Amino acid sequence: MATTRHENPLAFLDEELAELRRQNLYRPLRVMSSAQGPVATVDGREVISLSSNDYLGLTHHPRLRQAALDAVRQFGAGSGAVRTIAGTMSLHEELEDELARFKGTEAVLTFQSGFTANTGVIPTITGEADLIVSDGLNHASIIDGMRLSKAPRVIYPHADVGALREKLAEARAKGGAEGKPHRLILVVTDGVFSMDGDIAPLPGIVEAAEEFGAAVMVDDAHASGVLGKNGRGSVDHFGLHGRVAIQVGTLSKAVGVLGGYVAGSQALRDMLIQRARPFLFSTSAPPAVAAACLEAIRVFLEEPELIDRLWANTRRFKSELRRLGFDTGVSETPITPVMVGDSATAQRFSNRLFDAGVFAQPVVYPTVALDKARIRTIVSAAHSDEMLDRSLTAFDSVGRELGLTTG
Ligand code: PMP
């Protein structure tokens, strides 16, 4: 039988990729061939890494490694099923109990990632009769969670509590379908915004929500292990225990492993087990992951000096960058953006830093606005003074070379 030659139906991808490259928006992957850490081998070169979310250096902490190895020996490599079928192991339940104690909530349910925690919880608890009110700069996983929900949504300008109050007042006055009061109004915010490093104005958000009978959900992906006592997060940082209905966290950043969780009431946990789609339809974390996460929470509690070191490094690095003449935006946390403007400059800046032995990634459109390209840095508790000094020297010389600072 003669075969006919078909045109490649995916040829448009080549054109779209070429366009991304033309606009300096194409992001090649850099490959790490060492363990994650403050110094890592990336694309075959040993560099100081300012790119990971490994705030406390737990990705390679001896206690986490040991916990993972022990779990593999005792329980094997995989969990073998979704939680509701045969994939709930005692380690998952132990981790959730430990996290609930840590967060000071009635209950916790873990997910495979922070991303799936958000896309699991939002559509589970909201529907047509509800309203979601979301910060304009919330994380992609919150946005996707809202897209999966049948609830209408309104966006308030980033961190603007006055605008949030107006939206809530309007929602209360107008009501939902057929003018009936909403069953639930859910205000959702990141605790720490991952591209700018600013902290959500949570006290104002909680007060506004309480005034209008709304519930608050905070995504503490970048606050877990960073803000609050022993890294309990933004609710603890602001002393708002009991006033935030839902706290989402990730086990993939300061915890150093992989996963996400939802902390809140027992009823919330029970309903997520019945309905949250990533929980119901995707396999649970392998034993090594759950065991290492459990050990990480114990490290948070038993080695508070790691968080002290994280903040000391953060203060030093930020103030030195500013002294060198860089614009570090509105950051208040270890996420420190170095604003450079357009994406071509951001790419060049990052490449030149890499040549100088420093791995700091550019963040460009669509992750941030077209003219807000930046180098995003995160220092960790594991960086030594000497590593920070070498990084600052590289920033200084590349900044001058590209005319971003006068030195
Ligand atoms: N929420 C926020 C605010 C985040 O920054 C991230 C990670 N970039 C996530 C959720 C997703 O977390 P994970 O990597 O565990 O899926």
Coordinates of C-alpha atoms and ligand atoms in Angstrom, one line a residue:
M1 CA 0.0 0.0 0.0
A2 CA 1.4 3.4 -0.9
T3 CA 2.1 5.6 2.0
T4 CA 1.3 9.2 1.7
R5 CA 3.6 11.8 3.3
H6 CA 1.7 14.0 5.7
E7 CA 2.8 17.4 6.7
N8 CA 3.9 17.6 10.3
P9 CA 0.7 18.6 12.2
L10 CA 2.9 20.1 15.0
A11 CA 5.0 22.3 12.6
F12 CA 3.5 25.4 14.3
L13 CA 5.6 24.5 17.4
D14 CA 8.8 25.2 15.5
E15 CA 7.5 28.6 14.4
E16 CA 6.4 29.5 17.9
L17 CA 9.7 28.4 19.4
A18 CA 11.6 30.4 16.8
E19 CA 9.5 33.4 17.8
L20 CA 10.3 32.9 21.5
R21 CA 14.0 32.8 20.7
R22 CA 13.7 36.0 18.6
Q23 CA 12.1 37.7 21.7
N24 CA 14.7 36.3 24.1
L25 CA 11.9 34.5 25.9
Y26 CA 13.1 31.0 25.3
R27 CA 14.4 29.3 28.4
P28 CA 16.9 26.5 27.9
L29 CA 17.2 24.1 30.9
R30 CA 20.4 24.1 32.8
V31 CA 21.4 20.6 34.1
M32 CA 22.7 19.9 37.6
S33 CA 25.0 16.9 37.9
S34 CA 25.8 17.2 41.6
A35 CA 23.5 17.3 44.6
Q36 CA 21.4 20.5 45.1
G37 CA 23.3 22.9 47.4
P38 CA 24.9 26.3 47.8
V39 CA 27.6 25.1 45.5
A40 CA 26.5 22.8 42.7
T41 CA 27.7 21.5 39.3
V42 CA 25.6 23.0 36.6
D43 CA 26.1 22.4 32.9
G44 CA 29.5 20.8 33.9
R45 CA 30.7 23.8 35.9
E46 CA 31.0 24.3 39.7
V47 CA 29.0 27.4 40.6
I48 CA 27.6 29.1 43.6
S49 CA 23.9 28.6 43.3
L50 CA 21.5 31.4 44.1
S51 CA 18.6 29.7 42.3
S52 CA 17.1 27.0 44.4
N53 CA 14.2 27.2 46.9
D54 CA 16.3 25.1 49.3
Y55 CA 16.1 27.8 52.0
L56 CA 17.5 25.8 54.9
G57 CA 19.8 23.5 52.9
L58 CA 17.6 20.5 53.8
T59 CA 17.7 18.9 50.3
H60 CA 21.0 17.4 51.3
H61 CA 20.8 17.4 55.1
P62 CA 22.2 14.2 56.7
R63 CA 19.1 13.6 58.8
L64 CA 16.8 13.7 55.8
R65 CA 19.0 11.5 53.7
Q66 CA 19.1 8.9 56.5
A67 CA 15.3 9.1 57.0
A68 CA 14.8 8.5 53.3
L69 CA 17.2 5.6 53.2
D70 CA 15.6 3.9 56.2
A71 CA 12.1 4.3 54.7
V72 CA 13.3 2.7 51.4
R73 CA 14.7 -0.2 53.3
Q74 CA 11.6 -0.7 55.4
F75 CA 8.8 0.2 53.0
G76 CA 10.3 0.1 49.5
A77 CA 10.5 2.6 46.7
G78 CA 6.9 3.4 45.8
S79 CA 3.5 3.6 47.5
G80 CA 1.8 1.7 44.7
A81 CA -1.6 3.3 44.6
V82 CA -3.7 6.5 45.2
R83 CA -4.4 7.2 48.8
T84 CA -8.1 6.1 48.6
I85 CA -7.3 2.7 47.1
A86 CA -4.2 1.1 48.8
G87 CA -1.7 4.0 48.9
T88 CA -2.2 5.4 52.4
M89 CA 0.8 4.3 54.5
S90 CA 1.4 4.9 58.2
L91 CA 4.2 7.3 57.1
H92 CA 1.6 9.6 55.3
E93 CA -0.6 9.7 58.4
E94 CA 2.4 10.3 60.7
L95 CA 3.5 13.2 58.5
E96 CA 0.1 14.7 58.5
D97 CA -0.2 14.5 62.3
E98 CA 3.2 16.1 62.7
L99 CA 2.3 18.9 60.3
A100 CA -1.0 19.6 62.0
R101 CA 0.8 19.9 65.4
F102 CA 3.4 22.1 63.8
K103 CA 0.9 24.4 62.1
G104 CA -1.5 24.4 65.1
T105 CA -4.5 23.3 63.1
E106 CA -7.0 20.5 63.7
A107 CA -5.9 18.5 60.6
V108 CA -3.6 18.4 57.6
L109 CA -3.9 16.5 54.3
T110 CA -0.8 16.1 52.1
F111 CA -0.7 16.2 48.3
Q112 CA 1.9 15.3 45.7
S113 CA 2.9 18.9 45.4
G114 CA 2.1 22.4 46.4
F115 CA 0.6 22.8 42.9
T116 CA -1.8 19.9 43.3
A117 CA -2.7 21.1 46.9
N118 CA -4.0 24.3 45.3
T119 CA -5.7 22.7 42.4
G120 CA -7.2 20.2 44.8
V121 CA -8.5 22.4 47.5
I122 CA -10.0 25.4 45.6
P123 CA -12.4 23.5 43.3
T124 CA -13.3 21.1 46.1
I125 CA -14.7 23.8 48.4
T126 CA -16.0 26.3 45.9
G127 CA -18.8 26.1 43.4
E128 CA -21.4 28.1 41.6
A129 CA -22.9 29.5 44.8
D130 CA -19.6 30.9 46.0
L131 CA -17.2 33.7 45.1
I132 CA -13.4 33.6 45.0
V133 CA -11.5 36.9 45.6
S134 CA -7.9 36.6 44.5
D135 CA -4.8 38.8 44.6
G136 CA -3.6 39.9 41.2
L137 CA -0.2 38.3 41.6
N138 CA -1.2 34.9 43.0
H139 CA 0.7 31.8 42.0
A140 CA -0.1 29.9 38.8
S141 CA -1.4 27.0 40.8
I142 CA -4.0 29.2 42.5
I143 CA -5.0 30.5 39.2
D144 CA -5.4 27.0 37.8
G145 CA -7.3 26.0 40.9
M146 CA -9.8 28.8 40.3
R147 CA -10.1 27.8 36.6
L148 CA -11.1 24.3 37.7
S149 CA -13.8 25.7 40.0
K150 CA -17.3 26.6 39.0
A151 CA -17.2 29.6 41.3
P152 CA -17.0 33.1 39.7
R153 CA -14.0 35.1 40.7
V154 CA -12.8 38.6 41.1
I155 CA -9.2 39.8 41.2
Y156 CA -8.0 42.6 43.5
P157 CA -4.9 44.6 42.7
H158 CA -1.8 43.1 44.3
A159 CA -1.7 43.5 48.1
D160 CA -4.2 46.3 48.0
V161 CA -6.4 45.8 51.1
G162 CA -8.5 48.9 50.4
A163 CA -9.4 47.5 46.9
L164 CA -10.1 44.1 48.5
R165 CA -12.5 45.7 51.0
E166 CA -14.3 47.3 48.1
K167 CA -14.6 44.0 46.2
L168 CA -15.9 42.3 49.3
A169 CA -18.5 45.1 50.0
E170 CA -19.7 44.9 46.4
A171 CA -20.0 41.1 46.6
R172 CA -21.9 41.3 49.8
A173 CA -24.3 44.0 48.4
K174 CA -24.9 42.3 45.1
G175 CA -24.9 38.6 46.2
G176 CA -24.4 35.7 43.9
A177 CA -26.8 33.9 41.4
E178 CA -30.3 35.4 41.5
G179 CA -29.0 37.9 44.1
K180 CA -28.8 35.3 46.8
P181 CA -26.0 35.7 49.4
H182 CA -22.9 33.7 48.5
R183 CA -22.6 30.4 50.4
L184 CA -18.8 31.1 50.7
I185 CA -16.6 34.1 49.8
L186 CA -13.0 32.9 49.7
V187 CA -10.2 35.4 49.8
V188 CA -7.0 33.8 48.4
T189 CA -3.5 35.1 48.7
D190 CA 0.1 33.9 48.5
G191 CA 1.8 34.4 51.9
V192 CA 5.1 35.4 50.3
F193 CA 4.9 36.3 46.6
S194 CA 7.4 34.1 44.8
M195 CA 8.7 36.6 42.2
D196 CA 9.0 39.8 44.3
G197 CA 9.6 38.3 47.7
D198 CA 7.0 40.6 49.4
I199 CA 4.8 39.4 52.3
A200 CA 1.1 39.6 51.9
P201 CA -0.6 42.1 54.2
L202 CA -2.3 39.3 56.0
P203 CA -3.6 41.2 59.1
G204 CA -5.5 43.6 56.8
I205 CA -6.8 40.8 54.6
V206 CA -8.1 38.9 57.6
E207 CA -9.8 41.9 59.1
A208 CA -11.5 42.8 55.8
A209 CA -12.6 39.1 55.3
E210 CA -14.0 39.0 58.9
E211 CA -15.9 42.2 58.4
F212 CA -17.6 40.8 55.3
G213 CA -18.0 37.2 56.5
A214 CA -15.4 35.8 54.1
A215 CA -12.9 33.0 54.7
V216 CA -9.2 33.4 54.0
M217 CA -6.9 30.9 52.3
V218 CA -3.1 31.6 52.3
D219 CA -0.6 29.8 50.2
D220 CA 2.6 29.7 52.3
A221 CA 4.8 27.9 49.7
H222 CA 7.6 30.5 50.3
A223 CA 6.7 31.2 53.9
S224 CA 7.0 27.6 55.2
G225 CA 10.3 27.3 57.0
V226 CA 11.0 31.0 56.5
L227 CA 8.4 33.0 58.4
G228 CA 7.0 32.5 61.9
K229 CA 8.4 30.6 64.9
N230 CA 10.5 27.6 63.6
G231 CA 9.2 28.4 60.1
R232 CA 5.5 27.9 60.9
G233 CA 4.5 30.4 58.2
S234 CA 2.8 33.7 57.7
V235 CA -0.2 33.0 60.0
D236 CA 2.2 32.5 62.9
H237 CA 4.4 35.4 61.8
F238 CA 1.4 37.8 62.1
G239 CA -0.2 36.1 65.1
L240 CA -3.3 35.2 63.2
H241 CA -3.9 31.6 64.5
G242 CA -7.5 30.5 64.2
R243 CA -8.4 33.4 61.8
V244 CA -7.2 31.8 58.5
A245 CA -9.4 28.9 57.4
I246 CA -7.0 27.3 55.0
Q247 CA -3.2 27.2 54.9
V248 CA -1.5 25.6 52.0
G249 CA 2.1 24.7 52.2
T250 CA 4.7 23.0 50.1
L251 CA 7.2 20.3 51.1
S252 CA 9.3 21.1 48.1
K253 CA 11.1 24.3 49.2
A254 CA 12.3 24.9 52.7
V255 CA 11.3 21.3 53.7
G256 CA 13.7 20.3 50.9
V257 CA 11.8 17.3 49.5
L258 CA 8.6 17.2 47.5
G259 CA 4.9 17.6 48.2
G260 CA 2.2 20.0 49.4
Y261 CA -0.4 20.1 52.1
V262 CA -3.6 21.7 53.2
A263 CA -3.9 22.6 56.9
G264 CA -7.3 23.5 58.4
S265 CA -10.2 21.9 60.1
Q266 CA -11.0 18.2 60.3
A267 CA -14.1 18.7 58.1
L268 CA -11.9 20.3 55.5
R269 CA -9.5 17.3 55.5
D270 CA -12.4 14.9 55.5
M271 CA -14.0 16.6 52.5
L272 CA -10.7 16.8 50.5
I273 CA -10.3 13.0 51.0
Q274 CA -13.7 12.5 49.4
R275 CA -13.5 15.0 46.6
A276 CA -10.0 16.5 45.8
R277 CA -9.2 15.2 42.4
P278 CA -5.3 15.1 42.6
F279 CA -5.8 13.2 45.9
L280 CA -8.3 10.8 44.5
F281 CA -6.7 10.2 41.1
S282 CA -2.9 10.4 41.5
T283 CA -0.6 8.1 43.4
S284 CA 0.6 9.1 46.8
A285 CA 4.2 10.1 47.8
P286 CA 6.8 7.3 48.0
P287 CA 7.8 6.3 51.5
A288 CA 11.2 8.0 51.2
V289 CA 9.5 11.3 50.4
A290 CA 7.1 11.1 53.4
A291 CA 9.8 10.0 55.8
A292 CA 12.2 12.8 54.7
C293 CA 9.5 15.4 55.0
L294 CA 8.7 14.2 58.5
E295 CA 12.3 14.5 59.5
A296 CA 12.5 18.0 58.0
I297 CA 9.7 19.2 60.3
R298 CA 11.7 17.8 63.3
V299 CA 14.8 19.6 62.0
F300 CA 12.7 22.9 61.8
L301 CA 11.9 22.3 65.5
E302 CA 15.3 21.1 66.7
E303 CA 17.7 23.2 64.6
P304 CA 16.3 26.8 64.7
E305 CA 19.8 28.1 64.1
L306 CA 19.2 27.3 60.4
I307 CA 16.4 29.9 60.1
D308 CA 18.5 32.4 62.0
R309 CA 21.3 31.9 59.6
L310 CA 18.9 32.1 56.6
W311 CA 17.8 35.6 57.8
A312 CA 21.3 36.8 58.6
N313 CA 22.4 35.8 55.1
T314 CA 19.3 37.5 53.6
R315 CA 19.9 40.8 55.4
R316 CA 23.5 40.9 54.4
F317 CA 23.0 39.9 50.8
K318 CA 20.1 42.4 50.3
S319 CA 21.9 45.3 51.9
E320 CA 25.1 44.7 49.9
L321 CA 23.2 44.4 46.6
R322 CA 21.5 47.8 47.4
R323 CA 24.9 49.3 48.4
L324 CA 26.2 48.2 45.0
G325 CA 23.4 50.2 43.4
F326 CA 21.0 47.4 42.4
D327 CA 17.2 47.8 42.4
T328 CA 16.0 44.9 44.6
G329 CA 12.3 45.8 44.3
V330 CA 9.9 45.3 47.2
S331 CA 11.4 42.1 48.7
E332 CA 11.2 41.5 52.4
T333 CA 12.2 37.9 52.4
P334 CA 15.1 35.7 51.2
I335 CA 13.7 36.0 47.6
T336 CA 15.6 39.0 46.3
P337 CA 15.0 40.0 42.7
V338 CA 17.6 42.1 41.0
M339 CA 15.5 44.2 38.6
V340 CA 17.0 44.6 35.1
G341 CA 14.0 45.6 32.9
D342 CA 13.9 43.8 29.5
S343 CA 14.3 40.1 29.0
A344 CA 17.4 40.3 26.7
T345 CA 19.3 42.1 29.5
A346 CA 18.1 39.6 32.0
Q347 CA 19.4 36.7 29.9
R348 CA 22.7 38.4 29.3
F349 CA 23.1 39.2 32.9
S350 CA 22.4 35.7 34.0
N351 CA 24.8 34.3 31.4
R352 CA 27.6 36.6 32.4
L353 CA 27.1 35.7 36.1
F354 CA 27.3 32.1 35.1
D355 CA 30.6 32.8 33.3
A356 CA 31.7 34.4 36.6
G357 CA 30.8 31.2 38.6
V358 CA 27.4 32.3 39.9
F359 CA 24.1 30.5 39.0
A360 CA 21.2 33.0 39.2
Q361 CA 18.3 32.5 36.8
P362 CA 16.6 35.2 34.8
V363 CA 12.8 35.5 35.2
V364 CA 11.1 36.8 32.1
Y365 CA 7.6 37.2 30.6
P366 CA 5.1 35.5 31.0
T367 CA 6.2 34.7 34.6
V368 CA 6.6 38.5 35.2
A369 CA 5.5 41.5 33.1
L370 CA 7.4 42.2 29.9
D371 CA 9.3 45.2 31.3
K372 CA 9.9 43.6 34.7
A373 CA 12.5 41.0 33.8
R374 CA 14.9 40.3 36.6
I375 CA 17.5 38.0 38.1
R376 CA 15.9 36.1 40.9
T377 CA 18.2 35.2 43.8
I378 CA 17.6 33.2 46.9
V379 CA 20.3 32.9 49.5
S380 CA 20.0 29.9 51.9
A381 CA 21.2 29.0 55.4
A382 CA 23.8 26.9 53.7
H383 CA 25.7 29.8 52.0
S384 CA 28.9 30.7 53.8
D385 CA 30.1 34.4 54.1
E386 CA 32.7 33.6 51.5
M387 CA 30.2 32.3 49.0
L388 CA 28.1 35.4 49.4
D389 CA 31.1 37.7 49.0
R390 CA 32.1 35.9 45.8
S391 CA 28.5 36.2 44.5
L392 CA 28.5 40.0 45.3
T393 CA 31.8 40.5 43.5
A394 CA 30.3 38.8 40.4
F395 CA 27.1 40.9 40.6
D396 CA 29.2 44.1 40.9
S397 CA 31.4 43.4 37.9
V398 CA 28.5 42.2 35.6
G399 CA 26.3 45.1 36.8
R400 CA 29.0 47.6 35.8
E401 CA 29.7 45.8 32.5
L402 CA 26.0 46.0 31.5
G403 CA 25.6 49.6 32.7
L404 CA 23.0 48.7 35.4
T405 CA 25.0 50.2 38.2
T406 CA 27.6 52.9 38.4
G407 CA 29.4 51.0 41.1
Ligands
PMP1 N1 2.5 28.1 45.5 C1 3.5 29.0 45.3 C2 3.2 30.4 45.8 C3 4.7 28.6 44.7 O1 5.7 29.5 44.6 C4 4.9 27.3 44.3 C5 6.2 26.8 43.7 N2 6.7 27.6 42.7 C6 3.8 26.4 44.5 C7 2.7 26.8 45.0 C8 4.0 25.0 44.0 O2 4.7 24.2 44.9 P1 5.3 22.9 44.5 O3 6.6 23.2 43.8 O4 5.4 22.1 45.7 O5 4.4 22.2 43.5

